[in-house]
mmCIF file of N, CA and C in Angstrom:
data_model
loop_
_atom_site.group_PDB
_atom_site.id
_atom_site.type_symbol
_atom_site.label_atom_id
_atom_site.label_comp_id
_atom_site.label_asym_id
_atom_site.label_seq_id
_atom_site.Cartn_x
_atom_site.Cartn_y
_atom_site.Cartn_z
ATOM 1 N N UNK A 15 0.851 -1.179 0.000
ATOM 2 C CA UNK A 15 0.000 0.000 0.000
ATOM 3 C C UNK A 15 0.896 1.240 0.000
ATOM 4 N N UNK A 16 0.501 1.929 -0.948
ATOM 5 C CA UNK A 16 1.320 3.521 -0.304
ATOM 6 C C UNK A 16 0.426 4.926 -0.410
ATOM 7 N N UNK A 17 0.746 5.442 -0.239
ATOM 8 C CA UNK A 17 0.018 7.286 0.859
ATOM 9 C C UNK A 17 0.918 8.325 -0.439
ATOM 10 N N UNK A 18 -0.009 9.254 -0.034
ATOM 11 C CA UNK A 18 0.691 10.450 -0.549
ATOM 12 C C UNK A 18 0.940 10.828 0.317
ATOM 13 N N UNK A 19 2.466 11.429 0.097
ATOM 14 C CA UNK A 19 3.222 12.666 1.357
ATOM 15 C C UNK A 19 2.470 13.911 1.095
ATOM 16 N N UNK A 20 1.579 14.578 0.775
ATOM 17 C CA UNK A 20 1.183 15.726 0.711
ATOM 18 C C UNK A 20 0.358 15.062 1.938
ATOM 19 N N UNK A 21 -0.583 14.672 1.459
ATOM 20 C CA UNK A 21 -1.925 13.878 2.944
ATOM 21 C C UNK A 21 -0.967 14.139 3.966
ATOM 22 N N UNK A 22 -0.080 13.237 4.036
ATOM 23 C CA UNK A 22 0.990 13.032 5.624
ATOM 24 C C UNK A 22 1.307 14.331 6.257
ATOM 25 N N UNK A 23 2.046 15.413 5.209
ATOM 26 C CA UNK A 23 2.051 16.559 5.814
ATOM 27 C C UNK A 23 0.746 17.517 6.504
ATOM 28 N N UNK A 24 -0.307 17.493 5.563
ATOM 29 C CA UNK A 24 -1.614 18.178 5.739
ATOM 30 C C UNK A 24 -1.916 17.616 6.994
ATOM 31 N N UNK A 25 -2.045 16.392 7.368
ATOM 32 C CA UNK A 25 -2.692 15.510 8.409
ATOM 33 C C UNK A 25 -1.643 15.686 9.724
ATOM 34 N N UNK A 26 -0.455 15.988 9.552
ATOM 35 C CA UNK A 26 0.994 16.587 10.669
ATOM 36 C C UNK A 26 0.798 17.889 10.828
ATOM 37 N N UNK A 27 0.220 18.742 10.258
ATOM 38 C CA UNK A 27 -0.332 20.132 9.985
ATOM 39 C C UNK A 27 -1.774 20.341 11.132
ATOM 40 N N UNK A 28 -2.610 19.268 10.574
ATOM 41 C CA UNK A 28 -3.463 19.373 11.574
ATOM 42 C C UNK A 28 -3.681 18.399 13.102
ATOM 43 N N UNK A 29 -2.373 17.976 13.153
ATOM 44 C CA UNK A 29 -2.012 17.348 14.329
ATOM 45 C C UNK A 29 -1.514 18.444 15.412
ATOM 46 N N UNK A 30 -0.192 19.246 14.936
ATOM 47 C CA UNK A 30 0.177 20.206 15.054
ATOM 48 C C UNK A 30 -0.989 21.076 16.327
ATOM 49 N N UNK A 31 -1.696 21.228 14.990
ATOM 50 C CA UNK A 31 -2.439 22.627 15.958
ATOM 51 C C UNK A 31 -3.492 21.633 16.793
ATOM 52 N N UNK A 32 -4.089 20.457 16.572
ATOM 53 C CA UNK A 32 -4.811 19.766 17.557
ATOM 54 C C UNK A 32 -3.756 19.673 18.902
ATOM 55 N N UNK A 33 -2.728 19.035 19.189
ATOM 56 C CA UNK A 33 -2.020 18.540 20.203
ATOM 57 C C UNK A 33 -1.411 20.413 20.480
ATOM 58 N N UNK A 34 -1.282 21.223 19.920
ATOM 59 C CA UNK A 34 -0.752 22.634 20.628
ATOM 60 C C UNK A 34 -1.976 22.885 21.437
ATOM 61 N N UNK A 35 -3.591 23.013 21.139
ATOM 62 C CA UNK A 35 -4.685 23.502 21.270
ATOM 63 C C UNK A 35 -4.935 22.454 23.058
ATOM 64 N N UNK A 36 -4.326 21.345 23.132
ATOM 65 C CA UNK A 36 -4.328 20.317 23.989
ATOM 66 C C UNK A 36 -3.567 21.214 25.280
ATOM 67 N N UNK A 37 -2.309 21.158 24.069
ATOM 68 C CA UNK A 37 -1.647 21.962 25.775
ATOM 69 C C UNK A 37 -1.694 23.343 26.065
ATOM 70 N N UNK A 38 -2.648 23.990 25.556
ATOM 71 C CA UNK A 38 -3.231 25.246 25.824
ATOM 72 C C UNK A 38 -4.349 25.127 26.941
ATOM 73 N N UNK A 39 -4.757 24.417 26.690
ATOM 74 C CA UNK A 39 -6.279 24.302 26.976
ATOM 75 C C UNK A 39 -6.352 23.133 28.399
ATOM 76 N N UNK A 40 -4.907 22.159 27.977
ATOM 77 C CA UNK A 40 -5.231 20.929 29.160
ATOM 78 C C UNK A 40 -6.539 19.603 28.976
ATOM 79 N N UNK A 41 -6.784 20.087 27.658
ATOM 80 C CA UNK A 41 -7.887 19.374 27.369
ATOM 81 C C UNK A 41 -7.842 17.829 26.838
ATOM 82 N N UNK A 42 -8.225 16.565 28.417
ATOM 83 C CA UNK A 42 -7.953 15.557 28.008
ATOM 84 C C UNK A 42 -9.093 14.931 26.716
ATOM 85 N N UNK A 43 -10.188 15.363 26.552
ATOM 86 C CA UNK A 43 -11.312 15.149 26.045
ATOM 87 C C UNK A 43 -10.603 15.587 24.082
ATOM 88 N N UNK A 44 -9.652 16.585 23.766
ATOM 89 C CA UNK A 44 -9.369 17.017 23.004
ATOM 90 C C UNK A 44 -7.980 15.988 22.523
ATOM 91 N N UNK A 45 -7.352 15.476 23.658
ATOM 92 C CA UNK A 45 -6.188 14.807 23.267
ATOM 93 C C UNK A 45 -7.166 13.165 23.126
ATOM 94 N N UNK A 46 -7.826 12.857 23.544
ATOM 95 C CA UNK A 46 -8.530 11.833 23.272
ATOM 96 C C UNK A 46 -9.236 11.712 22.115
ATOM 97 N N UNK A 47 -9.861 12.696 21.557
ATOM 98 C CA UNK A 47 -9.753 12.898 19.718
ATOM 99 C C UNK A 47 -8.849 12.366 19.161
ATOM 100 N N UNK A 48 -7.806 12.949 19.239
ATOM 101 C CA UNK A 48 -6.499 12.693 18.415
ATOM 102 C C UNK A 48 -6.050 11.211 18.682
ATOM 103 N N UNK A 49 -6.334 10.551 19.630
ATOM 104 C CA UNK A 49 -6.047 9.321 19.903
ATOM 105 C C UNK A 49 -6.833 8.311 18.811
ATOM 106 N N UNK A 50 -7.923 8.840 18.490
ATOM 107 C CA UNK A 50 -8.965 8.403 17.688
ATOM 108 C C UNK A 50 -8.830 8.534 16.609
ATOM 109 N N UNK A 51 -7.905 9.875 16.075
ATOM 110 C CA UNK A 51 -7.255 10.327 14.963
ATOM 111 C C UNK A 51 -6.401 9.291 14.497
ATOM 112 N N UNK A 52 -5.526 8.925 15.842
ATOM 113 C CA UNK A 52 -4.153 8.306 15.284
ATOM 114 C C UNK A 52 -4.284 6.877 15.107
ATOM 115 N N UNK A 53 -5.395 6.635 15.848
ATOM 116 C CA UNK A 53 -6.041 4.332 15.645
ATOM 117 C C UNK A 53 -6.467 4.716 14.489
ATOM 118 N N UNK A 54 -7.147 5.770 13.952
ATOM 119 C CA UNK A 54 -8.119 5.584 12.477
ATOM 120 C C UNK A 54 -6.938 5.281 11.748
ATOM 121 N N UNK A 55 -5.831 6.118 11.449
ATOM 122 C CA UNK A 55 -4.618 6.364 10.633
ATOM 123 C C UNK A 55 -3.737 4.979 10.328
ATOM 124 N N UNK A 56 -3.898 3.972 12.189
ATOM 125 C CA UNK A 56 -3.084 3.113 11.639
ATOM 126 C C UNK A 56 -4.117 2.074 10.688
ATOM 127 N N UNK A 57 -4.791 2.407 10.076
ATOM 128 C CA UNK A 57 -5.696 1.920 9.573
ATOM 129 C C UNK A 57 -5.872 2.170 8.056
ATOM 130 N N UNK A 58 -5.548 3.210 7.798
ATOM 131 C CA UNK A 58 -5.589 3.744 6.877
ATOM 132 C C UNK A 58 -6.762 4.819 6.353
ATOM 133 N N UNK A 59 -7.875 5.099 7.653
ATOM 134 C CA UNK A 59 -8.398 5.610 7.444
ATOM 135 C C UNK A 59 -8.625 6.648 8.494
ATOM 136 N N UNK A 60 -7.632 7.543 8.138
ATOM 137 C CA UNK A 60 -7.984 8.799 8.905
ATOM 138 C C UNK A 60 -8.335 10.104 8.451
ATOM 139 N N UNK A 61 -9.225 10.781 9.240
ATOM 140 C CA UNK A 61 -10.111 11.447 9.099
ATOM 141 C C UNK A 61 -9.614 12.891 8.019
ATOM 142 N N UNK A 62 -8.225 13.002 8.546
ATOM 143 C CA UNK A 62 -7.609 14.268 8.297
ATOM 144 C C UNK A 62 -6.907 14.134 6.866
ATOM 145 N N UNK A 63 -6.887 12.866 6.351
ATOM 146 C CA UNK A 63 -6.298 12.024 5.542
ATOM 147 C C UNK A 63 -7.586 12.437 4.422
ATOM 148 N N UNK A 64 -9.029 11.823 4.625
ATOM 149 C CA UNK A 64 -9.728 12.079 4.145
ATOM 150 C C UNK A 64 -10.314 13.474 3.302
ATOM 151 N N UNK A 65 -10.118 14.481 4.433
ATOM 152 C CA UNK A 65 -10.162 15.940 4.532
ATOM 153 C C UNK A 65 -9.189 16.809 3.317
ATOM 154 N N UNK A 66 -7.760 15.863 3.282
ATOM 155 C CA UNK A 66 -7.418 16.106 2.277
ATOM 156 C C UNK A 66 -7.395 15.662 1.207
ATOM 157 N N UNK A 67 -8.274 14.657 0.616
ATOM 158 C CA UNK A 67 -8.482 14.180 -0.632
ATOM 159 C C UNK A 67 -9.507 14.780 -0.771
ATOM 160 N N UNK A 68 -10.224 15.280 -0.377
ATOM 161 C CA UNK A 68 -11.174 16.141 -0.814
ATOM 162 C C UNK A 68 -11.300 17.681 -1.174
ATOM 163 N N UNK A 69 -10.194 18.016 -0.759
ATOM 164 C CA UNK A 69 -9.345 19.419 -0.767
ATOM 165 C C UNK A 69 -8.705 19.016 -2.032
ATOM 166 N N UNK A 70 -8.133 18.619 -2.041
ATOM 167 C CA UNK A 70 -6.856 18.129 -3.172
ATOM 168 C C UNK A 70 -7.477 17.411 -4.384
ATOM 169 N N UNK A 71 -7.283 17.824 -5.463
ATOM 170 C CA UNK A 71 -7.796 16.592 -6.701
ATOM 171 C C UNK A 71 -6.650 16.431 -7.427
ATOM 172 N N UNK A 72 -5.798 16.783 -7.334
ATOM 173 C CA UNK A 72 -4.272 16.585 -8.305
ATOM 174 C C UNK A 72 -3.549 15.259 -8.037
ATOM 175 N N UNK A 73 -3.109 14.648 -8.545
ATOM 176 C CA UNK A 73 -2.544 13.435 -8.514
ATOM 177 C C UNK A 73 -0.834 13.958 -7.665
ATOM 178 N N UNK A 74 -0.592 12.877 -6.385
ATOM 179 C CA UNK A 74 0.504 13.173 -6.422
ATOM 180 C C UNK A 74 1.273 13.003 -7.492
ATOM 181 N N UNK A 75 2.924 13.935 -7.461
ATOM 182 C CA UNK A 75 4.193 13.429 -8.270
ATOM 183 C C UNK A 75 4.667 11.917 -7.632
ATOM 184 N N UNK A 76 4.096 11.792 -6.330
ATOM 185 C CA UNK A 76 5.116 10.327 -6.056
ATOM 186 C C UNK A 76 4.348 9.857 -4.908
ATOM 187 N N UNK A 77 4.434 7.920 -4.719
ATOM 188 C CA UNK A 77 4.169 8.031 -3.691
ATOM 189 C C UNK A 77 5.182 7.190 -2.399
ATOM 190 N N UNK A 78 4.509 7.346 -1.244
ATOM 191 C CA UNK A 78 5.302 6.644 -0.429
ATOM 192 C C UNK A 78 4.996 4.972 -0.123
ATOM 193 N N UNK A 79 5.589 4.564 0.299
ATOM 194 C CA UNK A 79 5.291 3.499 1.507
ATOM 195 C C UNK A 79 4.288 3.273 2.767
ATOM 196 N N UNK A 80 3.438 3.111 2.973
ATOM 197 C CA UNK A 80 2.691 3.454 3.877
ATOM 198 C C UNK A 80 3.541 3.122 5.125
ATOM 199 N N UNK A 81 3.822 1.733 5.224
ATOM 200 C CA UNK A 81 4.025 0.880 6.313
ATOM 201 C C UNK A 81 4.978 1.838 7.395
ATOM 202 N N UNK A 82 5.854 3.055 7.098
ATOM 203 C CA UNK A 82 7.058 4.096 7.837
ATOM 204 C C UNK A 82 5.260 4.921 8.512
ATOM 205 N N UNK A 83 4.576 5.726 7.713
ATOM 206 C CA UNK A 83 3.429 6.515 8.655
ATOM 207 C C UNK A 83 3.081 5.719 9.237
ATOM 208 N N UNK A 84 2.563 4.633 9.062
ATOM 209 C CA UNK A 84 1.586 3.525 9.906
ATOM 210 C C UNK A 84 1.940 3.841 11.064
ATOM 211 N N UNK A 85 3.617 3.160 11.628
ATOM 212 C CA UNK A 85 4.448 3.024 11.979
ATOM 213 C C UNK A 85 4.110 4.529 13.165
ATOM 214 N N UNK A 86 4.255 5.575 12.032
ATOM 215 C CA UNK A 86 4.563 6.699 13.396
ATOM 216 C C UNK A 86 2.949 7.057 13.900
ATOM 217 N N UNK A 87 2.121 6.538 12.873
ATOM 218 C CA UNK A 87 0.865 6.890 14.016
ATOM 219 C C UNK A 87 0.458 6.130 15.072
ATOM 220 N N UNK A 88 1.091 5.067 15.102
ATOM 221 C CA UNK A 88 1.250 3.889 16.117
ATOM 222 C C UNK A 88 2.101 4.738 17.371
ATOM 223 N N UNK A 89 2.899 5.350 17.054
ATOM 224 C CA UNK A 89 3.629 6.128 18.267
ATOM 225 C C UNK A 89 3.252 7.139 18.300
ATOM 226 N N UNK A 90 2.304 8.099 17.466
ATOM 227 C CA UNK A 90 1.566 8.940 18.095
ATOM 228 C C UNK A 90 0.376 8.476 18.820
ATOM 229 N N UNK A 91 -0.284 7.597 18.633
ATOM 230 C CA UNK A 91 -1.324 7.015 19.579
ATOM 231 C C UNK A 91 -0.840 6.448 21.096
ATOM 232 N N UNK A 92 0.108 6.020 20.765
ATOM 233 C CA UNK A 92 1.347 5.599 22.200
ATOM 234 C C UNK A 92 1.034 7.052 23.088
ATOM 235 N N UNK A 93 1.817 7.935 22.291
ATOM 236 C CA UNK A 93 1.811 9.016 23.214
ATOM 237 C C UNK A 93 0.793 9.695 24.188
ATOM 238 N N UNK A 94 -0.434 9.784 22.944
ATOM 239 C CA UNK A 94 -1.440 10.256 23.112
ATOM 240 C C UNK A 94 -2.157 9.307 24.882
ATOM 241 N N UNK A 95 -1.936 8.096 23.965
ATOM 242 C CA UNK A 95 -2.450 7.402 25.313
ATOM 243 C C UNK A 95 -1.604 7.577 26.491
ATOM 244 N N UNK A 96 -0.368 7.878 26.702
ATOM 245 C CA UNK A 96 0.130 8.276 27.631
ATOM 246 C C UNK A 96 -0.259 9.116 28.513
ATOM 247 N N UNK A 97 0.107 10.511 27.457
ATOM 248 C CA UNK A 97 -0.681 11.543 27.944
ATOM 249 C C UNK A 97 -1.767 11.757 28.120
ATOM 250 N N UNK A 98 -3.336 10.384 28.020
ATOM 251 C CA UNK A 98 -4.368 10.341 28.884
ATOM 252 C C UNK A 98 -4.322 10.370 29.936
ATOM 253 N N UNK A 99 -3.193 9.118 30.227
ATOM 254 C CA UNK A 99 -3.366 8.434 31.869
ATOM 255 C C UNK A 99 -2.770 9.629 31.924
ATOM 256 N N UNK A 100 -1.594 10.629 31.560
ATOM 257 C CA UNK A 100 -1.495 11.762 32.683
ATOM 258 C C UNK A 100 -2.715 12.366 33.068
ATOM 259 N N UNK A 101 -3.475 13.095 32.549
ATOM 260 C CA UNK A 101 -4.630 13.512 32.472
ATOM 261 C C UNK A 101 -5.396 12.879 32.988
ATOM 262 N N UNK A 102 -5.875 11.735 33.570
ATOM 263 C CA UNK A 102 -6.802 11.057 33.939
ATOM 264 C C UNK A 102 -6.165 11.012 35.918
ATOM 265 N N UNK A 103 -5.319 10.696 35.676
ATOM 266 C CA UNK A 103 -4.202 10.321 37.085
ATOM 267 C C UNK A 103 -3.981 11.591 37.974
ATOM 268 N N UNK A 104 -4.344 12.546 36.623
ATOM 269 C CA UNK A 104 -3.712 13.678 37.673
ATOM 270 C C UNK A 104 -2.430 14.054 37.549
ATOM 271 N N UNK A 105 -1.365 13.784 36.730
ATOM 272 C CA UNK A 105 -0.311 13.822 36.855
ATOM 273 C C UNK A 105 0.676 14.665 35.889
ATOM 274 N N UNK A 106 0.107 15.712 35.923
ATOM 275 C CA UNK A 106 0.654 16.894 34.953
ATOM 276 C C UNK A 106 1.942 16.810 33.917
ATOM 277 N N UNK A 107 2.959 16.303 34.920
ATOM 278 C CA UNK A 107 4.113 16.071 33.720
ATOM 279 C C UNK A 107 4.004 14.987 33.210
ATOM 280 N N UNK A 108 3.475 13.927 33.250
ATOM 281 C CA UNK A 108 3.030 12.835 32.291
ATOM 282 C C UNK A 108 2.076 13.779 31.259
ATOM 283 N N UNK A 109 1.290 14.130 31.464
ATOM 284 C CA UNK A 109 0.062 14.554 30.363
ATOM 285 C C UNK A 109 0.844 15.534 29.642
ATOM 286 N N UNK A 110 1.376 16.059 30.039
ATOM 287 C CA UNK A 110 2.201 17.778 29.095
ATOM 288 C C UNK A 110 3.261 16.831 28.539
ATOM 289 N N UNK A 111 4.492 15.856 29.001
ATOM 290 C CA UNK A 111 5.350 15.729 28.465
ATOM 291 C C UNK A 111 5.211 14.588 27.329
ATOM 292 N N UNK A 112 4.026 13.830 27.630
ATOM 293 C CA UNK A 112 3.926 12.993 26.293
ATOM 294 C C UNK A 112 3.093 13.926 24.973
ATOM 295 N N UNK A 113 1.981 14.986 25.175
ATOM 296 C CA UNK A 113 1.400 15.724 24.004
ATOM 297 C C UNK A 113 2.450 16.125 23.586
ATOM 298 N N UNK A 114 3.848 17.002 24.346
ATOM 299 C CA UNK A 114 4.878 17.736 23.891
ATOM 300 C C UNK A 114 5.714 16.697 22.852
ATOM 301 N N UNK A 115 5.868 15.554 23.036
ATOM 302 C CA UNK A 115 6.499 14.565 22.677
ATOM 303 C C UNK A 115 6.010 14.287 21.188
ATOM 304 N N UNK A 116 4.329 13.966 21.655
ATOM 305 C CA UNK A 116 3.672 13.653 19.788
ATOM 306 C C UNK A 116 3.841 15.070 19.247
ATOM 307 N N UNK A 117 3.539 16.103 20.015
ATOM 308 C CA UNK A 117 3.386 17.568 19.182
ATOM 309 C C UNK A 117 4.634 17.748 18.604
ATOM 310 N N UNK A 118 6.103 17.814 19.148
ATOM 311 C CA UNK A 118 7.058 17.466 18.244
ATOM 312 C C UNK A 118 7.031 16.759 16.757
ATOM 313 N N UNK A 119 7.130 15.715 17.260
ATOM 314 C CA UNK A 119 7.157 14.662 16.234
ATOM 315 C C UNK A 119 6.084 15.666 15.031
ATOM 316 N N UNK A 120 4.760 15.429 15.572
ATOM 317 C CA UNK A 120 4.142 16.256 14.331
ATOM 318 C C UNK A 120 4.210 17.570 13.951
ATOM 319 N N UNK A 121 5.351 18.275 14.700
ATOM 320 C CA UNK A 121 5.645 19.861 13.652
ATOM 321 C C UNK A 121 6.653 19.556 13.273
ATOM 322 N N UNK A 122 7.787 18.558 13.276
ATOM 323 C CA UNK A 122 8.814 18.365 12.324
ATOM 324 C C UNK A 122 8.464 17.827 11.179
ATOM 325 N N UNK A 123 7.556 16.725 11.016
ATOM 326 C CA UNK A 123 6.824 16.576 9.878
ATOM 327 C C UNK A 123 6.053 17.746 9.037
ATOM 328 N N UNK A 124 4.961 18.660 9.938
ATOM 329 C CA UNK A 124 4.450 19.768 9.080
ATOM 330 C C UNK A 124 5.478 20.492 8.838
ATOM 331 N N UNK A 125 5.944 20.894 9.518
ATOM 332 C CA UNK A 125 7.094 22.785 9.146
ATOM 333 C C UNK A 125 8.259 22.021 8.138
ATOM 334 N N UNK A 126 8.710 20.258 8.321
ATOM 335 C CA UNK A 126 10.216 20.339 7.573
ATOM 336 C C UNK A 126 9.960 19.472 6.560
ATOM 337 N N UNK A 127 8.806 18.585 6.697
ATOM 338 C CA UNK A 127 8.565 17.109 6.115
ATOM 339 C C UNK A 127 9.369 15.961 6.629
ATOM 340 N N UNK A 128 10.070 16.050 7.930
ATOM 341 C CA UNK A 128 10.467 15.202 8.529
ATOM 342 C C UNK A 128 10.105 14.256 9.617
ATOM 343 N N UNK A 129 9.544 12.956 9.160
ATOM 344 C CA UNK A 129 8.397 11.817 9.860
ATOM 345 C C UNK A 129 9.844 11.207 10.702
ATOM 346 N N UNK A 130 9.615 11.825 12.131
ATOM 347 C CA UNK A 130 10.160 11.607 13.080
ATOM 348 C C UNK A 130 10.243 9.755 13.143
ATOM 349 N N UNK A 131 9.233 9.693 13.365
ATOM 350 C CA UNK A 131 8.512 8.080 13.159
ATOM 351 C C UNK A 131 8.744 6.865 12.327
ATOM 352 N N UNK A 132 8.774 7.825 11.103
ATOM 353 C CA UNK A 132 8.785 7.204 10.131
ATOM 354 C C UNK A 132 10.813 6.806 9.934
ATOM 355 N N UNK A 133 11.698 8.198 10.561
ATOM 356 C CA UNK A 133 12.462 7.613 10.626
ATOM 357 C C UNK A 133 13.173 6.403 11.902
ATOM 358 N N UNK A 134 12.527 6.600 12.663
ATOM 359 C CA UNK A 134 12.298 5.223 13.578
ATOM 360 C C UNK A 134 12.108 4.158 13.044
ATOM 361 N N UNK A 135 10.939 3.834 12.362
ATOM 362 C CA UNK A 135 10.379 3.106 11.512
ATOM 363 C C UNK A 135 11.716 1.883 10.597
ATOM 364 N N UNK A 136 12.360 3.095 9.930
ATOM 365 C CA UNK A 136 13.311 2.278 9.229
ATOM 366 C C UNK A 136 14.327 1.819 9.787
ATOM 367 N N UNK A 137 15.199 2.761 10.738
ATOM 368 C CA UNK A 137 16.326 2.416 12.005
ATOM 369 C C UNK A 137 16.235 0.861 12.211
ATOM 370 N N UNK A 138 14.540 0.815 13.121
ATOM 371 C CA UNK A 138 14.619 -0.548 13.672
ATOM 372 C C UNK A 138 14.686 -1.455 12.760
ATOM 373 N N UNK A 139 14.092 -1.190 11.226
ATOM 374 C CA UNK A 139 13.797 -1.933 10.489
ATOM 375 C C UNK A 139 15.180 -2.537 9.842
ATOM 376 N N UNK A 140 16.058 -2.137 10.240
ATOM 377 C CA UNK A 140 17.623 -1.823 9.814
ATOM 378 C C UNK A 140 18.498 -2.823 10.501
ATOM 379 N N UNK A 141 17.993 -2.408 12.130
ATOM 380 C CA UNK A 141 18.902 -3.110 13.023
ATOM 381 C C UNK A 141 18.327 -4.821 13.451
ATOM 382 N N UNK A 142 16.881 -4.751 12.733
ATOM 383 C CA UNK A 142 16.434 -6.580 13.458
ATOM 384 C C UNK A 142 16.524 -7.051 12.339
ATOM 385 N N UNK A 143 16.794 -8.461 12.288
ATOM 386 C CA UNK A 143 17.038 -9.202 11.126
ATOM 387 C C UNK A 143 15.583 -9.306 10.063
ATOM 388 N N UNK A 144 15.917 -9.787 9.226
ATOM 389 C CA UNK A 144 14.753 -9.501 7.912
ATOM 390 C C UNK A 144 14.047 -11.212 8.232
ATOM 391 N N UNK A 145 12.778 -11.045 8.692
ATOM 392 C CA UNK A 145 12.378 -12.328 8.623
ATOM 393 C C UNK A 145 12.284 -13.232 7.206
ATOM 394 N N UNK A 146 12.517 -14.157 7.154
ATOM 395 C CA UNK A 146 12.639 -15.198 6.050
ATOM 396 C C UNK A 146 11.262 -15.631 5.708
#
């Protein structure tokens, strides 16, 4: 399967300002969206994903690999869920330091096009042996 990197950025774009709007606001109900955002995604069907094929009618120039995004929305949902139980627990630097964590990851992707994740993704894929 593969994705267009335009989607990936648009959808890191509106991650961005969802997970900033989180730690403005403290809003676990808002980071729990995005959690919902990021299970749809490893799926292939996410919402923001959608949003931009409907915006967009131009054919990408190229596409990617899915399996590297999959990959990092799997660790943005990690996070996200992290930073529930902060939020749920009570426990402020859990909840701020994991949104800060995905919110990273997704403004290096919007502002540079760099899938934090995605280069994770390949690293490990690098260092464990290639199953047979």
């Amino acid at each position: 399967m593969h994705v267009d990197p335009r989607a990936l950025r648009f959808s890191a774009a509106l991650t961005t300002v969802v997970l900033a709007l989180v730690l403005v606001t403290s809003s676990g109900l808002l980071l729990a969206a995005q959690a919902v955002v990021f299970a749809l995604g490893l799926f292939g069907a996410s919402p923001y994903g959608m949003i931009f094929k409907g915006i967009v009618k131009s054919p990408p120039p190229e596409l990617e690999d899915a399996a590297p995004p999959s990959f990092a929305q799997g660790l943005g949902l990690f996070f996200a869920l992290v930073g529930l139980v902060g939020y749920i627990t009570q426990i402020t630097p859990l909840a701020l330091g994991a949104t800060a964590a995905a919110l990273f990851a997704a403004f290096l992707n919007a502002a540079f096009g760099f899938c934090l994740g995605c280069e994770m993704f390949l690293i490990i894929r690098r260092l464990l042996p290639a199953a047979s």
